[in-house]
């Protein structure tokens, strides 16, 4: 995919002057038009990102806040979408037809039980699971599928642990494009697979793990009729970065001290980091929140790398960042969304984290499971991967890295109904992790906050008695 095999269907001159694609490698830095169908730098193979060159002068940036706020009450589809509402910072002209399911506008909740569990005075959770397909992927997919249509692609493809797949399938269906999805067979939740089937995707179950699927996607991306919708695609990141803008609006432009997110393929942390950085560059916020990224213990290549970084490598200077990351060969976790051993966006994510002064850490299966139950007790709920946020924050507070009075926002990435099997097994006390070794015994996960259903006789007295005992 590093070769310039396929060119944009639009000539370069028609690409907007509003943005370019730039290689993030400091010794390369090559730029390309935004209608070039590339996913990595054709010159050096490095990751690409979109560099926005706002048409309005920076002095007018404060006006943006007013326009964005005004659009919140508009009924225009472009304003109703919580992504396209921020179009001044997106690499598309206003005349471009957009593919939207009215994504974004997700709630920011106070989560007092989660706060208490972590040792924080206050903890707010932004629920990206409230997007149209139930995960944060939709905010990026609206941009990626809009770009796929512009480039004349026939088929949009992705590798997925389930959520990217469901999101791509839905947005491709809206656009009338074929979607093709590579899934690691038997390793994704039935609910997510059901979504992709319903949205009409061509689902290919691959013998292998997510990282194997991702390698195949990079080969498929060479085909000119195919458009890759994974977060290696910088347009996905552009849509997802708007979550940072929406969050800042909800925080009335008071930057939280910390924003904590799960880490899998590392697109989300990359996108949030980019969003906050652009708001800083425009003078809309005066400091960056510290980005805290949390991986599952046995799927944590970047947390491992981060733990071994030297002080110079954490200085925020991109030139000092490591060039390689050792993958985890056989990643394991019941939080299947983040069962990833070789995240494609690790460099961009690492750069965003060190620039912000944050951390990349890991949490155990037990910590994820109990944190998830606590988020449920706040009446919010989420899928297992999302609960790494609360589990990670508890660890950061215990370590004295985050103070009790600091302001913290967690990004919940997926809806509680994304993995009902996990939820049910936790509350029945039957959750366990396969050892991954042939003949190895499964590792049981204890349920600190179980809530199994109980059989009750079909009469009022028995029900009242049961309720009294469970109060
Ligand atoms: N949380 C959920 C619910 C996810 O589905 C994912 C990634 C992540 C967190 C991690 O985000 O990859 O941007 O670091 N899911 C991808 C998928 C890999 O295929 O659905 P990330």
Short mmCIF file of C-alpha atoms and ligand atoms in Angstrom, two decimals:
data_model
loop_
_atom_site.label_atom_id
_atom_site.label_comp_id
_atom_site.label_asym_id
_atom_site.label_seq_id
_atom_site.Cartn_x
_atom_site.Cartn_y
_atom_site.Cartn_z
CA UNK A 1 0.00 0.00 0.00
CA UNK A 2 3.06 2.24 0.23
CA UNK A 3 3.22 2.47 -3.58
CA UNK A 4 1.43 5.16 -5.51
CA UNK A 5 -0.63 2.53 -7.33
CA UNK A 6 -3.95 4.29 -7.32
CA UNK A 7 -4.55 7.95 -7.90
CA UNK A 8 -7.44 10.11 -6.93
CA UNK A 9 -10.29 10.29 -9.41
CA UNK A 10 -10.29 14.06 -8.98
CA UNK A 11 -7.30 15.98 -10.37
CA UNK A 12 -5.05 17.45 -7.73
CA UNK A 13 -5.88 21.02 -8.66
CA UNK A 14 -9.44 20.42 -7.58
CA UNK A 15 -8.38 19.22 -4.18
CA UNK A 16 -9.24 21.86 -1.66
CA UNK A 17 -6.58 24.26 -0.52
CA UNK A 18 -8.06 23.89 2.95
CA UNK A 19 -5.97 20.88 3.86
CA UNK A 20 -3.14 18.57 2.78
CA UNK A 21 -2.10 15.05 3.75
CA UNK A 22 1.28 15.14 5.46
CA UNK A 23 3.70 12.37 6.42
CA UNK A 24 4.31 12.59 10.17
CA UNK A 25 7.91 11.31 9.96
CA UNK A 26 10.00 14.33 10.91
CA UNK A 27 12.74 13.51 8.40
CA UNK A 28 10.21 13.16 5.56
CA UNK A 29 7.20 15.45 6.06
CA UNK A 30 6.09 15.04 2.41
CA UNK A 31 2.70 16.54 1.58
CA UNK A 32 -0.02 15.27 -0.75
CA UNK A 33 -3.38 16.54 -1.99
CA UNK A 34 -6.40 15.52 0.00
CA UNK A 35 -8.01 13.70 -2.90
CA UNK A 36 -5.02 11.38 -3.33
CA UNK A 37 -6.08 7.85 -2.41
CA UNK A 38 -3.18 6.96 -0.15
CA UNK A 39 -3.10 5.65 3.42
CA UNK A 40 0.63 5.83 4.16
CA UNK A 41 3.33 8.11 2.76
CA UNK A 42 4.15 6.94 -0.80
CA UNK A 43 7.71 8.26 -0.31
CA UNK A 44 8.76 6.69 2.99
CA UNK A 45 5.85 4.47 4.09
CA UNK A 46 5.25 6.62 7.20
CA UNK A 47 1.82 7.40 8.67
CA UNK A 48 -0.14 10.28 7.15
CA UNK A 49 -2.21 12.90 8.85
CA UNK A 50 -4.37 15.70 7.57
CA UNK A 51 -3.04 19.20 8.08
CA UNK A 52 -5.89 21.65 8.19
CA UNK A 53 -5.27 25.15 6.93
CA UNK A 54 -8.36 27.03 8.08
CA UNK A 55 -9.56 29.55 5.52
CA UNK A 56 -10.57 32.00 8.24
CA UNK A 57 -7.79 33.99 9.88
CA UNK A 58 -6.87 32.77 13.34
CA UNK A 59 -8.09 36.07 14.82
CA UNK A 60 -11.58 35.04 13.71
CA UNK A 61 -11.31 31.70 15.49
CA UNK A 62 -13.43 32.83 18.42
CA UNK A 63 -16.25 33.36 15.92
CA UNK A 64 -16.16 29.63 15.32
CA UNK A 65 -17.45 28.99 18.83
CA UNK A 66 -20.47 31.17 18.10
CA UNK A 67 -21.21 29.48 14.74
CA UNK A 68 -20.90 26.01 16.23
CA UNK A 69 -23.22 26.92 19.08
CA UNK A 70 -25.76 28.43 16.66
CA UNK A 71 -25.80 25.25 14.56
CA UNK A 72 -26.85 23.22 17.59
CA UNK A 73 -30.41 24.48 17.11
CA UNK A 74 -30.45 24.26 13.30
CA UNK A 75 -32.36 21.57 11.38
CA UNK A 76 -29.98 21.46 8.40
CA UNK A 77 -28.54 17.91 8.09
CA UNK A 78 -25.00 19.32 8.03
CA UNK A 79 -25.68 21.08 11.33
CA UNK A 80 -27.63 18.22 12.92
CA UNK A 81 -24.61 15.93 12.57
CA UNK A 82 -22.32 16.39 15.55
CA UNK A 83 -19.37 15.95 13.20
CA UNK A 84 -20.22 18.14 10.21
CA UNK A 85 -21.29 20.90 12.58
CA UNK A 86 -17.54 21.54 12.97
CA UNK A 87 -16.90 21.54 9.22
CA UNK A 88 -14.48 24.47 9.28
CA UNK A 89 -11.93 22.03 10.71
CA UNK A 90 -12.72 19.17 8.32
CA UNK A 91 -10.87 18.54 5.02
CA UNK A 92 -13.94 18.85 2.80
CA UNK A 93 -15.51 21.70 0.86
CA UNK A 94 -18.99 22.75 1.94
CA UNK A 95 -20.38 21.64 -1.44
CA UNK A 96 -19.38 17.99 -0.90
CA UNK A 97 -22.38 15.64 -0.46
CA UNK A 98 -22.02 14.06 2.96
CA UNK A 99 -22.91 10.56 4.14
CA UNK A 100 -24.37 10.98 7.61
CA UNK A 101 -26.50 9.11 10.13
CA UNK A 102 -26.59 12.15 12.41
CA UNK A 103 -23.70 10.97 14.51
CA UNK A 104 -22.22 12.79 17.48
CA UNK A 105 -24.14 14.91 20.01
CA UNK A 106 -23.31 12.30 22.61
CA UNK A 107 -24.04 12.95 26.29
CA UNK A 108 -21.52 13.94 28.94
CA UNK A 109 -22.66 12.36 32.21
CA UNK A 110 -21.68 12.92 35.80
CA UNK A 111 -20.74 9.50 37.18
CA UNK A 112 -20.64 9.79 40.99
CA UNK A 113 -20.28 6.07 41.73
CA UNK A 114 -17.45 5.75 39.24
CA UNK A 115 -15.84 8.84 40.81
CA UNK A 116 -16.05 7.37 44.29
CA UNK A 117 -14.73 4.02 43.04
CA UNK A 118 -11.68 5.78 41.58
CA UNK A 119 -11.10 8.15 44.53
CA UNK A 120 -12.05 11.25 42.54
CA UNK A 121 -14.29 14.10 43.65
CA UNK A 122 -15.91 14.14 40.21
CA UNK A 123 -15.70 11.97 37.11
CA UNK A 124 -17.55 12.74 33.91
CA UNK A 125 -18.11 10.15 31.20
CA UNK A 126 -18.78 11.05 27.57
CA UNK A 127 -20.73 8.21 26.03
CA UNK A 128 -19.73 7.61 22.43
CA UNK A 129 -21.79 4.43 22.58
CA UNK A 130 -24.80 6.71 22.03
CA UNK A 131 -23.88 7.05 18.35
CA UNK A 132 -26.12 5.56 15.61
CA UNK A 133 -24.40 2.15 15.51
CA UNK A 134 -23.56 2.16 19.22
CA UNK A 135 -19.88 3.05 19.12
CA UNK A 136 -17.48 5.96 18.68
CA UNK A 137 -16.55 4.70 15.21
CA UNK A 138 -19.47 6.55 13.60
CA UNK A 139 -17.90 9.99 14.04
CA UNK A 140 -14.96 8.87 11.91
CA UNK A 141 -16.93 6.74 9.50
CA UNK A 142 -19.10 9.61 8.29
CA UNK A 143 -15.92 11.33 7.07
CA UNK A 144 -14.27 8.19 5.66
CA UNK A 145 -17.32 7.06 3.68
CA UNK A 146 -17.90 10.60 2.41
CA UNK A 147 -14.33 10.52 1.09
CA UNK A 148 -14.81 7.01 -0.38
CA UNK A 149 -17.76 8.27 -2.41
CA UNK A 150 -15.80 11.33 -3.57
CA UNK A 151 -12.98 9.08 -4.76
CA UNK A 152 -15.36 6.84 -6.71
CA UNK A 153 -14.59 3.66 -4.71
CA UNK A 154 -16.84 0.63 -5.31
CA UNK A 155 -16.09 -1.17 -2.10
CA UNK A 156 -15.07 0.07 1.32
CA UNK A 157 -13.18 -2.46 3.46
CA UNK A 158 -12.03 -2.75 7.03
CA UNK A 159 -10.50 -5.19 9.46
CA UNK A 160 -12.37 -5.12 12.71
CA UNK A 161 -12.95 -6.43 16.18
CA UNK A 162 -16.63 -5.64 15.49
CA UNK A 163 -17.42 -1.98 15.94
CA UNK A 164 -15.60 -0.52 12.94
CA UNK A 165 -17.31 -3.24 10.93
CA UNK A 166 -20.80 -2.36 12.14
CA UNK A 167 -20.16 1.31 11.54
CA UNK A 168 -18.68 0.88 8.07
CA UNK A 169 -21.49 -1.49 7.11
CA UNK A 170 -24.11 1.08 8.10
CA UNK A 171 -22.49 4.10 6.45
CA UNK A 172 -21.65 2.17 3.27
CA UNK A 173 -25.27 1.03 3.10
CA UNK A 174 -26.41 4.66 3.37
CA UNK A 175 -24.07 5.58 0.52
CA UNK A 176 -25.00 2.60 -1.68
CA UNK A 177 -21.43 1.27 -1.55
CA UNK A 178 -20.46 -2.35 -1.02
CA UNK A 179 -18.78 -2.92 2.33
CA UNK A 180 -16.41 -5.81 2.93
CA UNK A 181 -15.37 -6.71 6.41
CA UNK A 182 -12.55 -8.94 7.64
CA UNK A 183 -13.22 -10.32 11.11
CA UNK A 184 -11.16 -12.70 13.24
CA UNK A 185 -13.41 -15.78 13.22
CA UNK A 186 -15.04 -16.54 16.57
CA UNK A 187 -13.41 -13.58 18.31
CA UNK A 188 -16.01 -10.85 18.11
CA UNK A 189 -19.26 -10.40 19.94
CA UNK A 190 -22.38 -11.85 18.33
CA UNK A 191 -24.20 -8.51 18.70
CA UNK A 192 -21.60 -6.66 16.62
CA UNK A 193 -21.56 -9.35 13.95
CA UNK A 194 -25.36 -9.22 13.79
CA UNK A 195 -25.21 -5.50 13.04
CA UNK A 196 -22.85 -5.98 10.08
CA UNK A 197 -25.06 -8.71 8.66
CA UNK A 198 -28.15 -6.57 8.99
CA UNK A 199 -26.53 -3.61 7.23
CA UNK A 200 -25.72 -5.89 4.29
CA UNK A 201 -21.93 -6.10 4.57
CA UNK A 202 -19.95 -8.85 2.88
CA UNK A 203 -18.52 -10.39 6.05
CA UNK A 204 -15.35 -12.48 5.63
CA UNK A 205 -14.48 -14.52 8.72
CA UNK A 206 -10.72 -14.97 8.71
CA UNK A 207 -8.79 -17.73 10.48
CA UNK A 208 -6.45 -15.56 12.51
CA UNK A 209 -6.58 -12.60 14.84
CA UNK A 210 -7.31 -8.91 14.25
CA UNK A 211 -3.68 -8.18 13.40
CA UNK A 212 -3.79 -10.81 10.63
CA UNK A 213 -6.94 -9.14 9.26
CA UNK A 214 -5.25 -5.75 9.38
CA UNK A 215 -2.26 -7.05 7.40
CA UNK A 216 -4.63 -8.33 4.71
CA UNK A 217 -6.39 -4.97 4.58
CA UNK A 218 -3.11 -3.23 3.88
CA UNK A 219 -2.64 -5.55 0.87
CA UNK A 220 -6.21 -5.03 -0.34
CA UNK A 221 -5.76 -1.26 -0.18
CA UNK A 222 -3.59 -1.44 -3.32
CA UNK A 223 -6.66 -2.28 -5.40
CA UNK A 224 -7.99 0.92 -7.02
CA UNK A 225 -11.67 -0.04 -6.56
CA UNK A 226 -11.21 -0.57 -2.83
CA UNK A 227 -11.18 2.05 -0.12
CA UNK A 228 -9.74 1.26 3.32
CA UNK A 229 -11.86 2.56 6.19
CA UNK A 230 -9.65 1.56 9.13
CA UNK A 231 -8.17 4.33 11.25
CA UNK A 232 -4.91 4.09 9.28
CA UNK A 233 -7.01 6.23 6.92
CA UNK A 234 -6.45 9.83 8.04
CA UNK A 235 -10.00 10.87 7.11
CA UNK A 236 -11.40 8.60 9.82
CA UNK A 237 -9.26 10.48 12.32
CA UNK A 238 -10.62 13.81 11.07
CA UNK A 239 -14.19 12.83 11.87
CA UNK A 240 -13.24 11.37 15.24
CA UNK A 241 -11.28 14.45 16.29
CA UNK A 242 -14.54 16.42 16.43
CA UNK A 243 -15.30 14.56 19.66
CA UNK A 244 -12.67 16.78 21.28
CA UNK A 245 -14.49 19.89 20.02
CA UNK A 246 -17.90 18.66 21.15
CA UNK A 247 -16.46 17.77 24.54
CA UNK A 248 -14.94 21.22 24.96
CA UNK A 249 -18.28 22.82 24.12
CA UNK A 250 -19.93 20.62 26.77
CA UNK A 251 -17.22 21.66 29.27
CA UNK A 252 -17.92 25.29 28.37
CA UNK A 253 -14.38 25.51 27.04
CA UNK A 254 -12.84 24.74 30.45
CA UNK A 255 -10.16 22.19 29.62
CA UNK A 256 -10.32 19.09 31.83
CA UNK A 257 -7.05 18.10 33.48
CA UNK A 258 -7.27 14.56 32.10
CA UNK A 259 -9.09 12.76 29.32
CA UNK A 260 -8.92 8.98 29.61
CA UNK A 261 -9.58 6.61 26.68
CA UNK A 262 -9.21 2.91 25.92
CA UNK A 263 -6.39 1.96 23.54
CA UNK A 264 -6.70 -0.69 20.84
CA UNK A 265 -5.62 0.15 17.30
CA UNK A 266 -4.90 3.67 18.66
CA UNK A 267 -7.09 5.68 16.30
CA UNK A 268 -9.25 7.18 19.03
CA UNK A 269 -6.40 8.53 21.15
CA UNK A 270 -4.75 9.85 17.97
CA UNK A 271 -7.94 11.63 16.97
CA UNK A 272 -8.64 13.17 20.36
CA UNK A 273 -5.03 14.32 20.65
CA UNK A 274 -5.26 15.94 17.22
CA UNK A 275 -8.56 17.60 18.04
CA UNK A 276 -7.27 19.16 21.26
CA UNK A 277 -4.03 20.24 19.55
CA UNK A 278 -5.93 22.01 16.77
CA UNK A 279 -8.13 23.80 19.30
CA UNK A 280 -4.95 24.96 21.07
CA UNK A 281 -3.35 26.08 17.81
CA UNK A 282 -6.48 28.12 17.04
CA UNK A 283 -6.43 29.67 20.51
CA UNK A 284 -9.79 28.13 21.46
CA UNK A 285 -8.30 26.41 24.51
CA UNK A 286 -5.21 27.45 26.42
CA UNK A 287 -3.86 24.05 27.47
CA UNK A 288 -4.09 20.43 26.47
CA UNK A 289 -5.77 17.87 28.71
CA UNK A 290 -3.40 15.07 29.66
CA UNK A 291 -4.32 12.11 27.47
CA UNK A 292 -4.38 8.88 29.49
CA UNK A 293 -4.64 5.79 27.30
CA UNK A 294 -5.53 2.43 28.84
CA UNK A 295 -4.92 -1.00 27.30
CA UNK A 296 -5.86 -4.50 28.49
CA UNK A 297 -2.92 -6.18 30.23
CA UNK A 298 -2.33 -8.99 27.70
CA UNK A 299 -2.96 -6.75 24.67
CA UNK A 300 -0.79 -3.83 25.70
CA UNK A 301 2.16 -3.35 23.35
CA UNK A 302 2.10 0.42 23.62
CA UNK A 303 1.77 0.49 27.41
CA UNK A 304 4.80 -1.78 27.52
CA UNK A 305 6.74 0.52 25.18
CA UNK A 306 5.68 3.58 27.16
CA UNK A 307 6.85 2.06 30.44
CA UNK A 308 10.35 1.74 28.98
CA UNK A 309 10.62 5.24 27.45
CA UNK A 310 13.54 7.43 28.47
CA UNK A 311 12.83 10.98 29.71
CA UNK A 312 13.96 12.49 26.36
CA UNK A 313 11.50 10.24 24.56
CA UNK A 314 8.71 11.61 26.72
CA UNK A 315 9.73 15.23 26.14
CA UNK A 316 7.09 15.74 23.46
CA UNK A 317 9.69 16.27 20.73
CA UNK A 318 8.56 14.00 17.87
CA UNK A 319 12.19 13.54 16.74
CA UNK A 320 12.98 11.59 19.90
CA UNK A 321 10.16 9.10 19.72
CA UNK A 322 11.02 5.42 19.22
CA UNK A 323 10.79 4.15 15.64
CA UNK A 324 9.64 0.64 16.36
CA UNK A 325 7.23 -1.05 18.73
CA UNK A 326 7.38 -4.75 19.62
CA UNK A 327 3.95 -6.24 18.91
CA UNK A 328 2.19 -8.68 21.24
CA UNK A 329 2.08 -11.88 19.18
CA UNK A 330 -0.94 -13.53 20.76
CA UNK A 331 -3.04 -10.78 22.36
CA UNK A 332 -5.66 -11.88 24.90
CA UNK A 333 -8.53 -10.10 26.61
CA UNK A 334 -12.25 -10.53 27.13
CA UNK A 335 -12.59 -6.90 26.04
CA UNK A 336 -12.50 -8.21 22.47
CA UNK A 337 -12.80 -4.72 20.95
CA UNK A 338 -9.21 -4.01 22.03
CA UNK A 339 -7.72 -7.48 21.50
CA UNK A 340 -4.98 -6.05 19.30
CA UNK A 341 -1.26 -6.78 19.39
CA UNK A 342 0.06 -4.51 16.62
CA UNK A 343 -1.86 -1.21 16.64
CA UNK A 344 -1.45 0.62 13.34
CA UNK A 345 -1.68 4.16 14.73
CA UNK A 346 0.77 3.67 17.60
CA UNK A 347 3.18 6.39 16.49
CA UNK A 348 0.54 9.09 16.14
CA UNK A 349 -1.05 8.07 19.43
CA UNK A 350 2.26 8.02 21.30
CA UNK A 351 3.13 11.45 19.95
CA UNK A 352 -0.23 12.85 21.12
CA UNK A 353 0.16 11.31 24.58
CA UNK A 354 3.69 12.59 25.21
CA UNK A 355 2.83 16.05 23.88
CA UNK A 356 -0.03 16.24 26.36
CA UNK A 357 2.03 14.96 29.29
CA UNK A 358 -0.20 11.91 29.70
CA UNK A 359 0.46 8.20 30.09
CA UNK A 360 -0.22 4.83 28.49
CA UNK A 361 -0.96 2.11 31.00
CA UNK A 362 -2.61 -1.28 31.23
CA UNK A 363 -5.23 -2.83 33.50
CA UNK A 364 -6.11 -6.44 34.32
CA UNK A 365 -9.18 -8.38 33.22
CA UNK A 366 -10.44 -8.26 36.80
CA UNK A 367 -10.06 -4.48 36.94
CA UNK A 368 -11.93 -4.06 33.64
CA UNK A 369 -14.78 -6.33 34.71
CA UNK A 370 -15.38 -4.61 38.05
CA UNK A 371 -15.03 -1.10 36.59
CA UNK A 372 -17.62 -2.03 33.98
CA UNK A 373 -20.09 -3.09 36.65
CA UNK A 374 -19.57 0.22 38.48
CA UNK A 375 -20.26 2.20 35.30
CA UNK A 376 -23.46 0.19 35.07
CA UNK A 377 -24.37 1.19 38.63
CA UNK A 378 -24.12 4.81 37.53
CA UNK A 379 -26.98 3.98 35.17
CA UNK A 380 -24.70 4.49 32.21
CA UNK A 381 -23.29 1.12 31.14
CA UNK A 382 -20.76 0.40 28.42
CA UNK A 383 -19.01 -2.44 26.67
CA UNK A 384 -15.96 -4.03 28.33
CA UNK A 385 -13.27 -2.13 26.38
CA UNK A 386 -14.80 1.20 27.45
CA UNK A 387 -14.45 0.27 31.11
CA UNK A 388 -10.66 0.42 30.85
CA UNK A 389 -11.20 4.17 31.36
CA UNK A 390 -12.55 3.82 34.89
CA UNK A 391 -10.19 0.94 35.70
CA UNK A 392 -7.22 2.98 34.46
CA UNK A 393 -8.25 6.11 36.32
CA UNK A 394 -8.57 4.16 39.58
CA UNK A 395 -4.99 3.01 39.06
CA UNK A 396 -3.72 6.51 38.22
CA UNK A 397 -5.35 7.99 41.33
CA UNK A 398 -3.98 5.19 43.54
CA UNK A 399 -0.50 5.86 42.11
CA UNK A 400 -0.81 9.59 42.91
CA UNK A 401 -0.51 10.51 39.21
CA UNK A 402 -4.03 11.99 39.19
CA UNK A 403 -5.21 14.04 42.18
CA UNK A 404 -8.64 13.64 43.80
CA UNK A 405 -9.71 17.19 42.93
CA UNK A 406 -8.51 17.18 39.33
CA UNK A 407 -11.09 17.29 36.56
CA UNK A 408 -11.36 14.07 34.62
CA UNK A 409 -13.39 13.01 31.59
CA UNK A 410 -13.55 9.40 30.41
CA UNK A 411 -14.55 8.48 26.88
CA UNK A 412 -16.86 5.46 26.81
CA UNK A 413 -16.47 3.97 23.37
CA UNK A 414 -19.24 1.39 23.06
CA UNK A 415 -22.80 0.68 24.24
CA UNK A 416 -23.55 -1.87 26.97
CA UNK A 417 -25.58 -3.98 24.51
CA UNK A 418 -22.56 -4.48 22.26
CA UNK A 419 -21.50 -7.50 24.31
CA UNK A 420 -24.45 -8.85 26.32
CA UNK A 421 -22.79 -12.25 26.76
CA UNK A 422 -19.96 -10.68 28.79
CA UNK A 423 -22.40 -8.72 30.94
CA UNK A 424 -24.53 -11.75 31.66
CA UNK A 425 -21.55 -13.97 32.51
CA UNK A 426 -20.15 -11.34 34.87
CA UNK A 427 -23.40 -11.04 36.79
CA UNK A 428 -23.85 -14.82 36.91
CA UNK A 429 -20.27 -15.18 38.19
CA UNK A 430 -19.16 -17.30 35.22
CA UNK A 431 -16.73 -14.98 33.44
CA UNK A 432 -13.36 -16.54 32.55
CA UNK A 433 -10.49 -15.94 30.16
CA UNK A 434 -9.15 -18.79 28.02
CA UNK A 435 -5.51 -19.44 28.77
CA UNK A 436 -4.77 -19.47 25.06
CA UNK A 437 -2.66 -22.63 25.53
CA UNK A 438 -3.92 -25.98 24.22
CA UNK A 439 -5.40 -27.81 27.22
CA UNK A 440 -4.76 -24.79 29.49
CA UNK A 441 -7.33 -24.10 32.23
CA UNK A 442 -9.45 -20.94 31.79
CA UNK A 443 -8.64 -18.13 34.21
CA UNK A 444 -11.78 -17.25 36.25
CA UNK A 445 -12.70 -13.59 36.70
CA UNK A 446 -14.36 -12.94 40.07
CA UNK A 447 -17.46 -10.74 40.16
CA UNK A 448 -17.10 -8.13 42.91
CA UNK A 449 -20.48 -6.60 42.03
CA UNK A 450 -22.62 -9.52 40.79
CA UNK A 451 -26.30 -9.11 40.09
CA UNK A 452 -27.73 -12.40 38.92
CA UNK A 453 -31.48 -12.83 38.40
CA UNK A 454 -33.27 -14.86 41.08
CA UNK A 455 -36.19 -17.22 40.69
CA UNK A 456 -39.21 -15.92 42.57
CA UNK A 457 -42.58 -17.57 43.10
CA UNK A 458 -45.44 -16.06 41.09
CA UNK A 459 -47.11 -14.20 43.98
CA UNK A 460 -46.99 -10.70 45.45
CA UNK A 461 -45.76 -11.70 48.92
CA UNK A 462 -42.83 -13.67 47.51
CA UNK A 463 -41.84 -10.78 45.24
CA UNK A 464 -41.98 -8.21 48.07
CA UNK A 465 -40.01 -10.53 50.31
CA UNK A 466 -37.39 -11.03 47.63
CA UNK A 467 -37.08 -7.27 47.04
CA UNK A 468 -36.73 -6.58 50.76
CA UNK A 469 -33.86 -9.06 50.97
CA UNK A 470 -32.11 -7.44 48.01
CA UNK A 471 -32.45 -3.84 49.22
N1 LIG B 1 -13.36 0.71 22.48
C1 LIG B 1 -14.13 0.06 21.59
C2 LIG B 1 -15.53 -0.26 21.99
C3 LIG B 1 -13.62 -0.31 20.32
O1 LIG B 1 -14.39 -0.93 19.47
C4 LIG B 1 -12.27 -0.01 20.03
C5 LIG B 1 -11.69 -0.39 18.76
C6 LIG B 1 -11.52 0.68 21.00
C7 LIG B 1 -12.10 1.02 22.20
C8 LIG B 1 -10.13 1.09 20.75
O2 LIG B 1 -10.07 2.21 19.92
O3 LIG B 1 -8.71 1.19 18.15
O4 LIG B 1 -9.15 3.62 18.21
O5 LIG B 1 -7.65 2.58 19.90
N2 LIG B 1 -12.27 -1.13 17.92
C9 LIG B 1 -11.77 -1.41 16.56
C10 LIG B 1 -12.80 -2.15 15.76
C11 LIG B 1 -10.42 -1.99 16.51
O6 LIG B 1 -12.46 -2.85 14.82
O7 LIG B 1 -13.99 -2.01 16.06
P1 LIG B 1 -8.81 2.43 19.00
#
